[in-house]
Coordinates of C-alpha atoms in Angstrom, one line a residue:
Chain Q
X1468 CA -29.1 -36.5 32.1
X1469 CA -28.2 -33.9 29.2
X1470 CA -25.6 -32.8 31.0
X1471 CA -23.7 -36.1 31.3
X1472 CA -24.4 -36.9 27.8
X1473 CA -22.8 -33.6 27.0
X1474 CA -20.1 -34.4 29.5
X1475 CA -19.3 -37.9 27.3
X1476 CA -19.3 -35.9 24.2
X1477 CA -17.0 -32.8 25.4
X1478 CA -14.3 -34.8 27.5
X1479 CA -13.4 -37.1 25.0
X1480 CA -13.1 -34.3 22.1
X1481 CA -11.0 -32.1 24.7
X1482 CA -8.5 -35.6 25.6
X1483 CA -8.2 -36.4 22.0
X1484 CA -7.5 -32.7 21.5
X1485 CA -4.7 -32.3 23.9
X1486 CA -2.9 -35.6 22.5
X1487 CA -3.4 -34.4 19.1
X1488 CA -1.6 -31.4 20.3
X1489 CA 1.1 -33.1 22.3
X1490 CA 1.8 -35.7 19.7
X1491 CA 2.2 -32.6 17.5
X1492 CA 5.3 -30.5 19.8
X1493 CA 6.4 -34.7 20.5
X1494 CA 6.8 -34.8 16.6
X1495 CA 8.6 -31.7 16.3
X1496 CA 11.2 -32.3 18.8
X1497 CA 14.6 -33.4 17.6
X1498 CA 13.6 -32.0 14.3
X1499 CA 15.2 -30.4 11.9
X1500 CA 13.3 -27.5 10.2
X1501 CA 14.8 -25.4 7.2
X1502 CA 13.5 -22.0 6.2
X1503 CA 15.0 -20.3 3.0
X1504 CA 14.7 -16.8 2.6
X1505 CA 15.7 -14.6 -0.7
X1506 CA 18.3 -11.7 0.3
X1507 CA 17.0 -8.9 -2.3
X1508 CA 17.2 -5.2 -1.4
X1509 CA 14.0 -4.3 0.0
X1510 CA 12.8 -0.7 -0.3
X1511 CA 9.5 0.2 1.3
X1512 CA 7.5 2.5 1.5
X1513 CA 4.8 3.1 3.6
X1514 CA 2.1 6.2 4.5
X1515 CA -0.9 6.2 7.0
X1516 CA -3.1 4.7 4.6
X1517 CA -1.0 2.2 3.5
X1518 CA 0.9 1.0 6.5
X1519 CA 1.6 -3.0 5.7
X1520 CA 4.3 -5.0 4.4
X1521 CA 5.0 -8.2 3.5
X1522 CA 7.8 -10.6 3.7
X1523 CA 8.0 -14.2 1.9
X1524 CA 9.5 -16.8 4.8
X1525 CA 9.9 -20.5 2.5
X1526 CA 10.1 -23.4 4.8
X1527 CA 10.7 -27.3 4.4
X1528 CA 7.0 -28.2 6.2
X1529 CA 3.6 -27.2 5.4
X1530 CA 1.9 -26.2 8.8
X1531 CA 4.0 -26.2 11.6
X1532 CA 4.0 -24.5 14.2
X1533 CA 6.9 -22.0 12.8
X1534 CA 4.5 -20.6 10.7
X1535 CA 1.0 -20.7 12.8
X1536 CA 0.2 -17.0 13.9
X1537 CA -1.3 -18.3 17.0
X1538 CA 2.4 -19.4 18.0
X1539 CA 4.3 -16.3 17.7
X1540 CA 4.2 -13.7 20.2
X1541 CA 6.5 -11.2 18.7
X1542 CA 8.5 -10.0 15.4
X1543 CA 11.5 -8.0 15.3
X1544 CA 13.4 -6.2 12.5
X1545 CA 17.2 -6.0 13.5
X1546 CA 20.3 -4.8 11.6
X1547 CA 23.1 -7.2 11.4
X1548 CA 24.9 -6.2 15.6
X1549 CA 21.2 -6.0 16.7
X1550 CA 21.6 -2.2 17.3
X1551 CA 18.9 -0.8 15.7
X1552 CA 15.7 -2.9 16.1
X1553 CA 12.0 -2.1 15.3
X1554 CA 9.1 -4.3 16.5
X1555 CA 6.6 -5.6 14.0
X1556 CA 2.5 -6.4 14.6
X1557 CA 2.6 -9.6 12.8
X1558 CA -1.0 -9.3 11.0
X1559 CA -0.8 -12.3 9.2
X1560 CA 0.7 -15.7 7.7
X1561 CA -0.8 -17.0 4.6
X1562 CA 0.7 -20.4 2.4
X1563 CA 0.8 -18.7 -1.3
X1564 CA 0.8 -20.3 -4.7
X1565 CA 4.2 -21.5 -6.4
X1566 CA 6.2 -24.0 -4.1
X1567 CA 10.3 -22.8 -4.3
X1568 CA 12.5 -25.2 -5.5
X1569 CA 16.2 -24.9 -4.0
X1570 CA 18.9 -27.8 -4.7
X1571 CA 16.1 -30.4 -5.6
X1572 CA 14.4 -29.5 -2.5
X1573 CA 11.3 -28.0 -2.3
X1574 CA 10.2 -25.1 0.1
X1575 CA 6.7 -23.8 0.4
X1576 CA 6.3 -20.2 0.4
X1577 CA 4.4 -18.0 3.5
X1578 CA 4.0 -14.2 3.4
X1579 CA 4.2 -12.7 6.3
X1580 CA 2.5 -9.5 6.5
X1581 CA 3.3 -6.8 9.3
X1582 CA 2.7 -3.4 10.2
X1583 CA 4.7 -1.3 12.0
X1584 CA 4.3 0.7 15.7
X1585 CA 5.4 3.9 14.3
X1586 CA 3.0 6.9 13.9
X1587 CA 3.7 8.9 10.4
X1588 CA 3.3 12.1 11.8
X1589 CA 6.6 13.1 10.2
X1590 CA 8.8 11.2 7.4
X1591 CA 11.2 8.6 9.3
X1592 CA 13.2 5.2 8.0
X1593 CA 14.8 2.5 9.6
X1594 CA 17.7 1.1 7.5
X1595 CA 19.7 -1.6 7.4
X1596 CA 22.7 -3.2 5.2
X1597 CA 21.7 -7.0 6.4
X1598 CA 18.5 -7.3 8.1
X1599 CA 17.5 -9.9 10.8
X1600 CA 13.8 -10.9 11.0
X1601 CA 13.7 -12.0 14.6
X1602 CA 10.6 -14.3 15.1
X1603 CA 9.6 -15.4 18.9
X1604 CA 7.5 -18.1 19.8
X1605 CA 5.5 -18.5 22.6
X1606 CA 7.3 -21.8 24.0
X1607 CA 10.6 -19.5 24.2
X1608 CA 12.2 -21.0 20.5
X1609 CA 13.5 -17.6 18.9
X1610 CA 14.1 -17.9 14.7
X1611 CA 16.2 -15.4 13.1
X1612 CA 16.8 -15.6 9.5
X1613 CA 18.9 -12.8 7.1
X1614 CA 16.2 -10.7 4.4
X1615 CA 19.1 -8.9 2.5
X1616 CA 19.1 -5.4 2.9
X1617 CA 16.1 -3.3 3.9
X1618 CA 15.1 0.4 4.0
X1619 CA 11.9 1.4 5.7
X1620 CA 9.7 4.7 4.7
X1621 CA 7.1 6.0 7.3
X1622 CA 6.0 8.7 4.9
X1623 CA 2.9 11.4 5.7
X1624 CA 1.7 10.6 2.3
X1625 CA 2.7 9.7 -1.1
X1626 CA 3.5 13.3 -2.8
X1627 CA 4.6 16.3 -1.5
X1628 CA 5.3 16.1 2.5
X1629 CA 4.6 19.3 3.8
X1630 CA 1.9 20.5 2.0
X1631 CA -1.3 18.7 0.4
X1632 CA -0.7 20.4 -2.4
X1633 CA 1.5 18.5 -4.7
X1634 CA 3.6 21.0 -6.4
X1635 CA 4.9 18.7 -9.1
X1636 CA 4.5 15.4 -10.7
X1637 CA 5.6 12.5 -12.2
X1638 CA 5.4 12.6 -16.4
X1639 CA 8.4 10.0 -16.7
X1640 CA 9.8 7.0 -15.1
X1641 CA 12.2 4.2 -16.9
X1642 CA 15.0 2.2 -15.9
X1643 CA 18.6 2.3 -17.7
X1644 CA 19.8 -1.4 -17.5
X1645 CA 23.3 -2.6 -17.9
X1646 CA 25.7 -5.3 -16.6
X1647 CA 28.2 -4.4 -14.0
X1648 CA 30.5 -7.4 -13.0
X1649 CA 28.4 -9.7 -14.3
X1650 CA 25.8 -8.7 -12.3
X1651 CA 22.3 -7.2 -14.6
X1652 CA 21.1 -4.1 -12.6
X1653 CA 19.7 -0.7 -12.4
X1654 CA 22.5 2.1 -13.9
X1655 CA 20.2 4.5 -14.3
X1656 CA 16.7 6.2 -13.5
X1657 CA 15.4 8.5 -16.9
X1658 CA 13.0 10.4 -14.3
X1659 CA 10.7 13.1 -15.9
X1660 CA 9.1 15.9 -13.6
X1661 CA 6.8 18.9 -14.4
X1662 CA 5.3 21.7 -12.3
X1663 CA 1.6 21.5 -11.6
X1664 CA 1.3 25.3 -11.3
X1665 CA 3.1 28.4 -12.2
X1666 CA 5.8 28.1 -9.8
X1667 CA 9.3 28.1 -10.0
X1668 CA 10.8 25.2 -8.6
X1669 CA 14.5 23.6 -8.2
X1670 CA 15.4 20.3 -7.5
X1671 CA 18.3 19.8 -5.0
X1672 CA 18.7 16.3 -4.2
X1673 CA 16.9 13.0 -4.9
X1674 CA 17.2 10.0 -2.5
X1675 CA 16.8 6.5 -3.1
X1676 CA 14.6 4.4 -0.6
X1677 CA 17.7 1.7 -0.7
X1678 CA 20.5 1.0 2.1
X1679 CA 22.7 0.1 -0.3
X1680 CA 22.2 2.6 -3.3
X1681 CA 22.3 6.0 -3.9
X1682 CA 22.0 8.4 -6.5
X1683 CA 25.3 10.0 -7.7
X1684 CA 24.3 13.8 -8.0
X1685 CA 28.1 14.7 -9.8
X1686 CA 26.6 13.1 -13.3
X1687 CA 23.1 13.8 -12.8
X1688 CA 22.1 15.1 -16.5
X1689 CA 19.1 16.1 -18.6
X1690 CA 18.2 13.8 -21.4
X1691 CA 18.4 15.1 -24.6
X1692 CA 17.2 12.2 -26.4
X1693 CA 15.9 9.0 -25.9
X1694 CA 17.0 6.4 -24.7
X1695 CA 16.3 2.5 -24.2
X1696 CA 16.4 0.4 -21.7
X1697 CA 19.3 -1.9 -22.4
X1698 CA 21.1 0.9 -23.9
X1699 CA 24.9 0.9 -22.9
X1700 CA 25.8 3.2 -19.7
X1701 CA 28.7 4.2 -21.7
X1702 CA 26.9 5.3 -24.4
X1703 CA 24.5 7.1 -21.8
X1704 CA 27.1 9.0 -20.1
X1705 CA 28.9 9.5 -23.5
X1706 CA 32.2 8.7 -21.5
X1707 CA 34.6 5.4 -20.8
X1708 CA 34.3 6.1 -17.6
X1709 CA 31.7 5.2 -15.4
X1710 CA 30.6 6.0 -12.4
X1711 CA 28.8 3.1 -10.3
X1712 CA 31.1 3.0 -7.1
X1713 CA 32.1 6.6 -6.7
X1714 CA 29.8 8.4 -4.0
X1715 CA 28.7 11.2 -6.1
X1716 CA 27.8 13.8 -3.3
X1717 CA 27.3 17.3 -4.8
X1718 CA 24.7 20.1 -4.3
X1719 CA 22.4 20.5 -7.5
X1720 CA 20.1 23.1 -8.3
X1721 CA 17.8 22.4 -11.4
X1722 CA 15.1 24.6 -12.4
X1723 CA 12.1 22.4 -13.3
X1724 CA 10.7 23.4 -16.9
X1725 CA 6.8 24.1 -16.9
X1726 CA 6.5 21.8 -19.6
X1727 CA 8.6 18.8 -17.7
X1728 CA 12.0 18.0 -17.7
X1729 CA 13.5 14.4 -18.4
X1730 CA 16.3 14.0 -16.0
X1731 CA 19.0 10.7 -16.1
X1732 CA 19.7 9.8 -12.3
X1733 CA 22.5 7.8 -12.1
X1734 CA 22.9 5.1 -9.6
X1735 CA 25.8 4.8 -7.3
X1736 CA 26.7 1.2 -5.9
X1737 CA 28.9 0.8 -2.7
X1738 CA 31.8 -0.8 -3.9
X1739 CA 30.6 -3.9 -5.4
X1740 CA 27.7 -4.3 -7.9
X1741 CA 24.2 -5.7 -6.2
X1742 CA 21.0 -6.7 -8.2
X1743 CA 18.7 -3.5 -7.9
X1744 CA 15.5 -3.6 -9.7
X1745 CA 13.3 -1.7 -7.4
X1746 CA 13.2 1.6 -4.7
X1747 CA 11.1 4.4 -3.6
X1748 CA 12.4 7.8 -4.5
X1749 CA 12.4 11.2 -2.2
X1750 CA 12.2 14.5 -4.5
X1751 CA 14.2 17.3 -2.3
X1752 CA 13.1 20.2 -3.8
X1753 CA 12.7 24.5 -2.9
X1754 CA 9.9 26.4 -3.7
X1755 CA 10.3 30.2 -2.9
X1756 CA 13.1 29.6 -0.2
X1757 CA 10.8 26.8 1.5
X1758 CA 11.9 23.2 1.2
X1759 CA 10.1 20.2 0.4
X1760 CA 10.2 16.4 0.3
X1761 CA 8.1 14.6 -2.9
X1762 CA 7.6 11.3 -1.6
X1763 CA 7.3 8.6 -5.0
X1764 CA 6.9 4.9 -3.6
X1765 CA 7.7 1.7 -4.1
X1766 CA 8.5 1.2 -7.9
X1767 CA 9.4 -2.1 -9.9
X1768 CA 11.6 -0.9 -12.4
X1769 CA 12.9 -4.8 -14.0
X1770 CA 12.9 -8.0 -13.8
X1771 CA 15.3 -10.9 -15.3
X1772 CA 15.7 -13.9 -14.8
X1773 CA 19.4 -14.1 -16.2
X1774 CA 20.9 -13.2 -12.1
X1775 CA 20.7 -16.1 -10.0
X1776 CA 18.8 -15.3 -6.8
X1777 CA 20.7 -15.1 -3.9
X1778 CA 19.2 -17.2 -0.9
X1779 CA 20.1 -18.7 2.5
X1780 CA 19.1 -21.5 3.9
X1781 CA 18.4 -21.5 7.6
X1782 CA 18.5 -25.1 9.3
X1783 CA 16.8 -25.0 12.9
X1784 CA 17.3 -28.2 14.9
X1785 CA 15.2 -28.1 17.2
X1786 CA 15.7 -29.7 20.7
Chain T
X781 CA -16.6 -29.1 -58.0
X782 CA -14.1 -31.0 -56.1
X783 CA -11.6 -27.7 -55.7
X784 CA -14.4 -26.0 -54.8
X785 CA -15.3 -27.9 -51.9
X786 CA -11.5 -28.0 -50.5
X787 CA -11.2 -24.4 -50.7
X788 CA -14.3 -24.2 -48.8
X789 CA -13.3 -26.8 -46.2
X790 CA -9.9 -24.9 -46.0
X791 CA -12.0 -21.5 -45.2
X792 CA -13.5 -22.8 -42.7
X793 CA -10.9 -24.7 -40.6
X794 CA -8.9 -21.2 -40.9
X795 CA -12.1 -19.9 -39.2
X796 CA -12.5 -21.9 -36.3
X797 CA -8.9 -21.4 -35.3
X798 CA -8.7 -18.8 -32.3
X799 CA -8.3 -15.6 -33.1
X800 CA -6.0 -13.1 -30.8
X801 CA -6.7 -9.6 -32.4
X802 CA -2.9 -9.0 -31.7
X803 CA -0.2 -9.5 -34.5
X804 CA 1.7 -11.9 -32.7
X805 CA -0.7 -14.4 -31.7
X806 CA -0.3 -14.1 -28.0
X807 CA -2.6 -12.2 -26.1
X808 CA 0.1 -11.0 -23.9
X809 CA 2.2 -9.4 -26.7
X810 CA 1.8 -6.7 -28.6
X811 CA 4.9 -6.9 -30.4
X812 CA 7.7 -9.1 -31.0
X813 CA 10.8 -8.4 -32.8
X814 CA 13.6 -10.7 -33.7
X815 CA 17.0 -9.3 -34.4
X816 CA 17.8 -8.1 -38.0
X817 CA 20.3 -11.4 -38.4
X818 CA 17.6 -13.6 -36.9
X819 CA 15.9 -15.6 -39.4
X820 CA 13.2 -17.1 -36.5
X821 CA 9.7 -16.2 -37.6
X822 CA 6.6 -16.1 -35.5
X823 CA 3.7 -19.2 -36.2
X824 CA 1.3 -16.0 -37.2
X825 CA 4.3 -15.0 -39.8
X826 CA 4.6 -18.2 -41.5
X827 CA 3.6 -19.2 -44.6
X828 CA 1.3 -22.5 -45.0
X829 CA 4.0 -23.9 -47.1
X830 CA 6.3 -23.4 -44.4
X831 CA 4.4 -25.2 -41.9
X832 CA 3.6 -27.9 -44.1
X833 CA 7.3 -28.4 -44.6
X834 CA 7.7 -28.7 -41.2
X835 CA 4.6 -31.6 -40.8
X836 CA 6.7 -33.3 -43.3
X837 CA 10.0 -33.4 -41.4
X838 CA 7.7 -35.6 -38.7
X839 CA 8.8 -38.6 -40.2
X840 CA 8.9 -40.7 -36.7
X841 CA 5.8 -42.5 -36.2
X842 CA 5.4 -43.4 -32.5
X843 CA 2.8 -46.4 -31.3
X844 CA 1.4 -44.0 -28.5
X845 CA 2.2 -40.3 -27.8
X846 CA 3.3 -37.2 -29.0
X847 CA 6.4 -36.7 -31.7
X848 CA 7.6 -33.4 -32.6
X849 CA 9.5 -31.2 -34.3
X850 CA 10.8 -27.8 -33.5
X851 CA 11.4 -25.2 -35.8
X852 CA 13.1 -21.9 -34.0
X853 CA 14.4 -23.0 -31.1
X854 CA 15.2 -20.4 -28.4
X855 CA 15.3 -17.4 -30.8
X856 CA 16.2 -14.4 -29.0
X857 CA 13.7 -11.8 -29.4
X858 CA 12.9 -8.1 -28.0
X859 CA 8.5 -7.5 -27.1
X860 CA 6.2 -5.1 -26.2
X861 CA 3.7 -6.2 -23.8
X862 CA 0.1 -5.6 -23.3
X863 CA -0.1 -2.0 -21.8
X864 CA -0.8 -2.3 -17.7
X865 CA -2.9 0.9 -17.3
X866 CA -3.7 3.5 -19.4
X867 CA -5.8 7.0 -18.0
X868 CA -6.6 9.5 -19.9
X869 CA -8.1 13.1 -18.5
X870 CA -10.1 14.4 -21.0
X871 CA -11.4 17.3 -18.5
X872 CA -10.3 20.4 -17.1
X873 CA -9.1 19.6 -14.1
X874 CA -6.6 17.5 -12.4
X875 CA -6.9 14.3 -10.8
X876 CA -4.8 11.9 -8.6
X877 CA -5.1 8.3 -8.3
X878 CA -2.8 5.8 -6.7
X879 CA -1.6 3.1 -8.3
X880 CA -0.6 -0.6 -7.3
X881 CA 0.8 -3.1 -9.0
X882 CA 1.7 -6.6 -7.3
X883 CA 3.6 -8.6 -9.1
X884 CA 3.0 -12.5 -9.5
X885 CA 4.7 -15.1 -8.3
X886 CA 6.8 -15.9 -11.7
X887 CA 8.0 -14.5 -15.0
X888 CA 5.7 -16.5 -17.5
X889 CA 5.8 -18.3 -20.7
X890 CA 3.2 -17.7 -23.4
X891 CA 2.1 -20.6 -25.4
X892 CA 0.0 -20.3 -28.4
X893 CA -1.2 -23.3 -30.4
X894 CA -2.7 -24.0 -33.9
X895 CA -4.3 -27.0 -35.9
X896 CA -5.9 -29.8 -33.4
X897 CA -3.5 -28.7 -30.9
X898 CA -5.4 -27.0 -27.9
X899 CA -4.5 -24.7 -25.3
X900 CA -6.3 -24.4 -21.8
X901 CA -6.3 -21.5 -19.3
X902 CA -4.4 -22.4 -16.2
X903 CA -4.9 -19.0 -14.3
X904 CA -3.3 -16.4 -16.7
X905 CA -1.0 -18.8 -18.5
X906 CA -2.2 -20.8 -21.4
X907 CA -1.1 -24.2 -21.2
X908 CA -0.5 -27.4 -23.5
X909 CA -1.5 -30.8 -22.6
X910 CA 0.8 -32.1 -20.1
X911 CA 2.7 -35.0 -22.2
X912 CA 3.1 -32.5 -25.3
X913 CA 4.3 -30.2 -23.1
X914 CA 7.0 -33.0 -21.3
X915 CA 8.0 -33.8 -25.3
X916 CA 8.5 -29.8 -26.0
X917 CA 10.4 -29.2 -23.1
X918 CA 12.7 -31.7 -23.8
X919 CA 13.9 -30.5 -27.2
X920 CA 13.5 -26.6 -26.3
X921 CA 14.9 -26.7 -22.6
X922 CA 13.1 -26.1 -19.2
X923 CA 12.0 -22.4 -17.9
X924 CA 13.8 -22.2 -14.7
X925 CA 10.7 -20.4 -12.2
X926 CA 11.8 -17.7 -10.2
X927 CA 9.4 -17.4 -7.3
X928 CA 8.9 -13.9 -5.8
X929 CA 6.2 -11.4 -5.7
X930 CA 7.0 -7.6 -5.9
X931 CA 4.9 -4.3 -5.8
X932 CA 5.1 -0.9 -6.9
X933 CA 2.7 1.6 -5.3
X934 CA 3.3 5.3 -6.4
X935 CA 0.8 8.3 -7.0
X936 CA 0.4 9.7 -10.0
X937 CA -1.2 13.4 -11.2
X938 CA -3.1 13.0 -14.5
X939 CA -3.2 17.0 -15.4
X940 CA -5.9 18.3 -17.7
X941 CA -5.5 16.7 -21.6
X942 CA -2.3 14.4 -20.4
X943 CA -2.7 10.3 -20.4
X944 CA -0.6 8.5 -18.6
X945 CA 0.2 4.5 -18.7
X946 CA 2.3 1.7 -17.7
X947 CA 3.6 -0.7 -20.3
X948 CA 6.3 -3.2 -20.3
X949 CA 9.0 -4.3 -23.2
X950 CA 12.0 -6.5 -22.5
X951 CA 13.5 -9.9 -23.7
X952 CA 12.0 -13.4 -24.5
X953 CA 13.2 -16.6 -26.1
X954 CA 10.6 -17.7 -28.7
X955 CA 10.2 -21.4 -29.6
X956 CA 8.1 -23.2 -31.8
X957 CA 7.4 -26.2 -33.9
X958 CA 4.9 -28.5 -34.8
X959 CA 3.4 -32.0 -33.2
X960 CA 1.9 -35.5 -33.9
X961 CA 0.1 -37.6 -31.7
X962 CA -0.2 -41.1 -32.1
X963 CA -2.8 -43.6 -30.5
X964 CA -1.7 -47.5 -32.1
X965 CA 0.1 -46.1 -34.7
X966 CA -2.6 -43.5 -35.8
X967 CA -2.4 -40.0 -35.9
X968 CA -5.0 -38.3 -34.1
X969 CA -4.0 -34.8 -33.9
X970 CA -1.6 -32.4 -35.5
X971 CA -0.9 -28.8 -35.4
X972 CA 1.4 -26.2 -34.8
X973 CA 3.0 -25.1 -31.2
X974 CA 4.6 -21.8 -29.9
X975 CA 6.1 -20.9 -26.5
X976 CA 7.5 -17.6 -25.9
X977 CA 9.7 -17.4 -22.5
X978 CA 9.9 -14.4 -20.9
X979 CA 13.3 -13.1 -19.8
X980 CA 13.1 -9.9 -17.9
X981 CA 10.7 -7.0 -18.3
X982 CA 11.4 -3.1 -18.0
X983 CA 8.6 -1.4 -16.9
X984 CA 7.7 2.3 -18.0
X985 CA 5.4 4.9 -17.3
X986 CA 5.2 7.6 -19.7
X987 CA 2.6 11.1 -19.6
X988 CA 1.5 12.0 -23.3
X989 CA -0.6 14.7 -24.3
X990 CA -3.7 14.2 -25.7
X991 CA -5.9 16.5 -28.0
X992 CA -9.0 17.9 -26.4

């Protein structure tokens, strides 16, 4: 007698469920769905610790299925041919505060959080110019929507690579901020290092975390004085010309001071100027003959709100 | 007798206004410069003169709702912000910590208020009441939001006697002015009203030595 009563209870619930359900996919066909993502330069950097990442997908409708975890059996970061792919753990999706506004339209924003496959045994990246987040549902609907550039960091640990011991440090980190073709962005890194011990050390090369920056080692200089923020690159460089687009490859050898040393990085853009505000850095440096890697993560250097942000729109009909 | 009793009222409306501790009178703020051509003034800089000649330039009565008048409109303005972190190692040997910062999800105004003008905490911003802020957005221009949310996560070696810290600086447009409401043609409250946009921010850590 329980058992039918339980029976009347349970069936109903479980009919109601699946229409709920079907009414649901019935609603979504012949829909079209838009999903706006923001093409900045990502730079990441991540160590065995601190192995996640997240990614902001905006979309047109709160809770579909596009953006229900359960529906999603697999994520894929792709450069633009699809050549160079790595697969993602999707760990989560969460809705987060501040809807996006786009045109008059309004976009609610979901961060997608991931982790990657790769072990950090050793230091390895993924890179690429125009990145493809590949998303694929269970019901066979594949979404594939452009990030902007990304370059991806599997370091040991933040610090010195090969060795626990950290051999330097950090004593100085500002950006240099100017406006090339009309575009505000990074110039220039002021980047101030010290030995931790009574070592002589020289600095050979530092890397951005970026696929679309670099550092150009040819004007590479040590500050003399200070210098602001928004000061003027030609006033930095103390020359009219300047040196953004130029590659800038050149072996350097700088001894480190004990007591610090404040170098100016420059930045080197390829071709045409791109707003960079943020990267990771890798320190190559040589201490008795031996070389090393000093791995500095992610850093926000500036914001402004005088670029426009660059987005796409992704509409998805789907059928 | 009488004087004595205004001063004394005076006293101790000045009293019960808030009180930032800061020079600027935005918690957020350290220090805000305007340019050496600029003759915009903060609300904590002005005189009580000034402000009451600014009270009388509200000549508009309205039946019901908020009239204003703005005094610095979009003044362009360089700050120092609050200082993120700060960690000093006052012993004698090293020590490591890593550091995360995650950005919100948009560059903020600051609003400061005066008189019977009050300011509520909607998660870290202060706000206005809604229809003032509708009639002060309408003179001084919207803040255009720019959704994103960023992170920086680097390690950083405090050696024996060093401090380190984080602070930013950058650009902001300062507004401000002062406001009426009216209920049937009375005036209910009146006070004074700033709002600071921010503009961009430049952030900056910096290792100082300290004396043991």
């Amino acid at each position: 007698m329980m058992k039918r009563k339980m029976w009347m209870v349970v069936l109903p619930l479980f009919i109601l469920t699946v229409a709920y359900g079907g009414m649901k996919n019935m609603e979504n066909l012949n829909q079209k769905f838009e999903f706006l993502t923001i093409l900045k330069h990502h730079s990441i950097v991540m160590t065995e610790k601190e192995d996640q990442f997240s990614i902001v997908l905006m979309t047109d409708r709160k809770n579909s299925m596009y953006t229900d975890p359960r529906t999603i059996r697999g994520v894929v970061l792709s450069d633009q041919n699809r050549k160079d792919q790595m697969m993602l753990h999707l760990i989560s999706i969460q809705l987060i505060s501040g809807d996006f506004h786009h045109q008059g339209k309004k976009y609610y924003r979901y961060e997608m959080t991931f982790k990657t496959d790769e072990t950090a045994e050793h230091v390895h990246s993924f890179n690429a110019v125009e990145a493809i987040l590949e998303i694929k549902y269970g019901n066979g609907e594949d979404l594939s929507v452009g990030i902007g550039s990304i370059s991806l960091l599997k370091a040991v640990r933040l610090g010195t690579q090969e060795t626990e011991q950290n051999h330097l440090r950090i004593t100085r980190i500002k950006p240099i901020v100017d406006v090339i073709e009309g575009t505000t962005t990074m110039v220039a890194v002021v980047l101030g290092m010290a030995t931790n011990e009574d070592i002589m050390i020289r600095v050979e090369k530092i890397e951005l975390v970026s696929a679309v920056v670099s550092v150009n080692h040819q004007y590479l200089k040590q500050a003399k004085r200070e210098f602001n923020m928004e000061e003027s690159i030609w006033d930095v460089f103390e020359s009219p010309y300047h040196p953004f687009f130029e590659d800038g490859q050149k072996q350097v050898d700088w001894a480190l001071d004990a007591n610090g040393t404040v170098m100016i990085v420059p930045i080197s853009y390829p071709g045409k100027s791109l707003y960079v505000y943020e990267f990771g850095m890798i320190i190559h440096y040589r201490v008795n003959d031996e070389s090393y890697r000093y791995v500095m993560g992610t850093f926000l250097f500036f914001e402004t709100r005088t670029n426009a942000l660059e987005v796409q729109v992704t509409i998805y009909e789907r059928s | 007798m009488k004087k004595t009793f205004i001063c004394l009222i005076v006293v101790m409306v000045l009293a019960a206004n808030p009180v930032y501790g800061k020079e600027t009178g935005h918690a957020l703020f350290e220090e805000i410069q305007f340019s050496e051509y600029s003759t915009a003034k903060l609300l904590v800089d002005m005189t009580i003169q000034e402000k009451m000649k600014a009270h009388r330039e509200l000549t508009n009565r309205k039946f019901i709702g908020w009239t204003i008048h703005t005094m610095n409109r979009k003044a362009e303005a360089n700050y120092v912000a609050e200082t993120i972190f700060s960690r000093s190692n006052a012993t004698t040997t090293a020590y490591e910590f890593n550091y995360l910062l995650k950005e919100g999800t948009e560059i903020e105004t600051s609003i400061s208020a005066d008189g019977n003008i009050s300011t509520k905490n909607k998660g870290k911003i202060k706000m206005v009441e809604t229809a003032l802020d509708v009639a002060i957005r309408g003179q001084i221009g919207k803040k255009e939001k720019t959704a994103r949310s960023e992170e920086t996560r680097i390690k950083v070696m405090i050696e024996p006697n060093r401090k380190i810290s984080m602070k930013i600086v950058g650009e902001a447009l300062v507004s401000n002015g002062v406001g009426k409401y009216y209920f049937f043609g009375i005036c209910f409250k009146s006070g004074e009203w700033e709002y600071i946009d921010v503009l961009s921010r430049y952030y900056e850590l910096c290792e100082e030595v300290i004396r043991p």
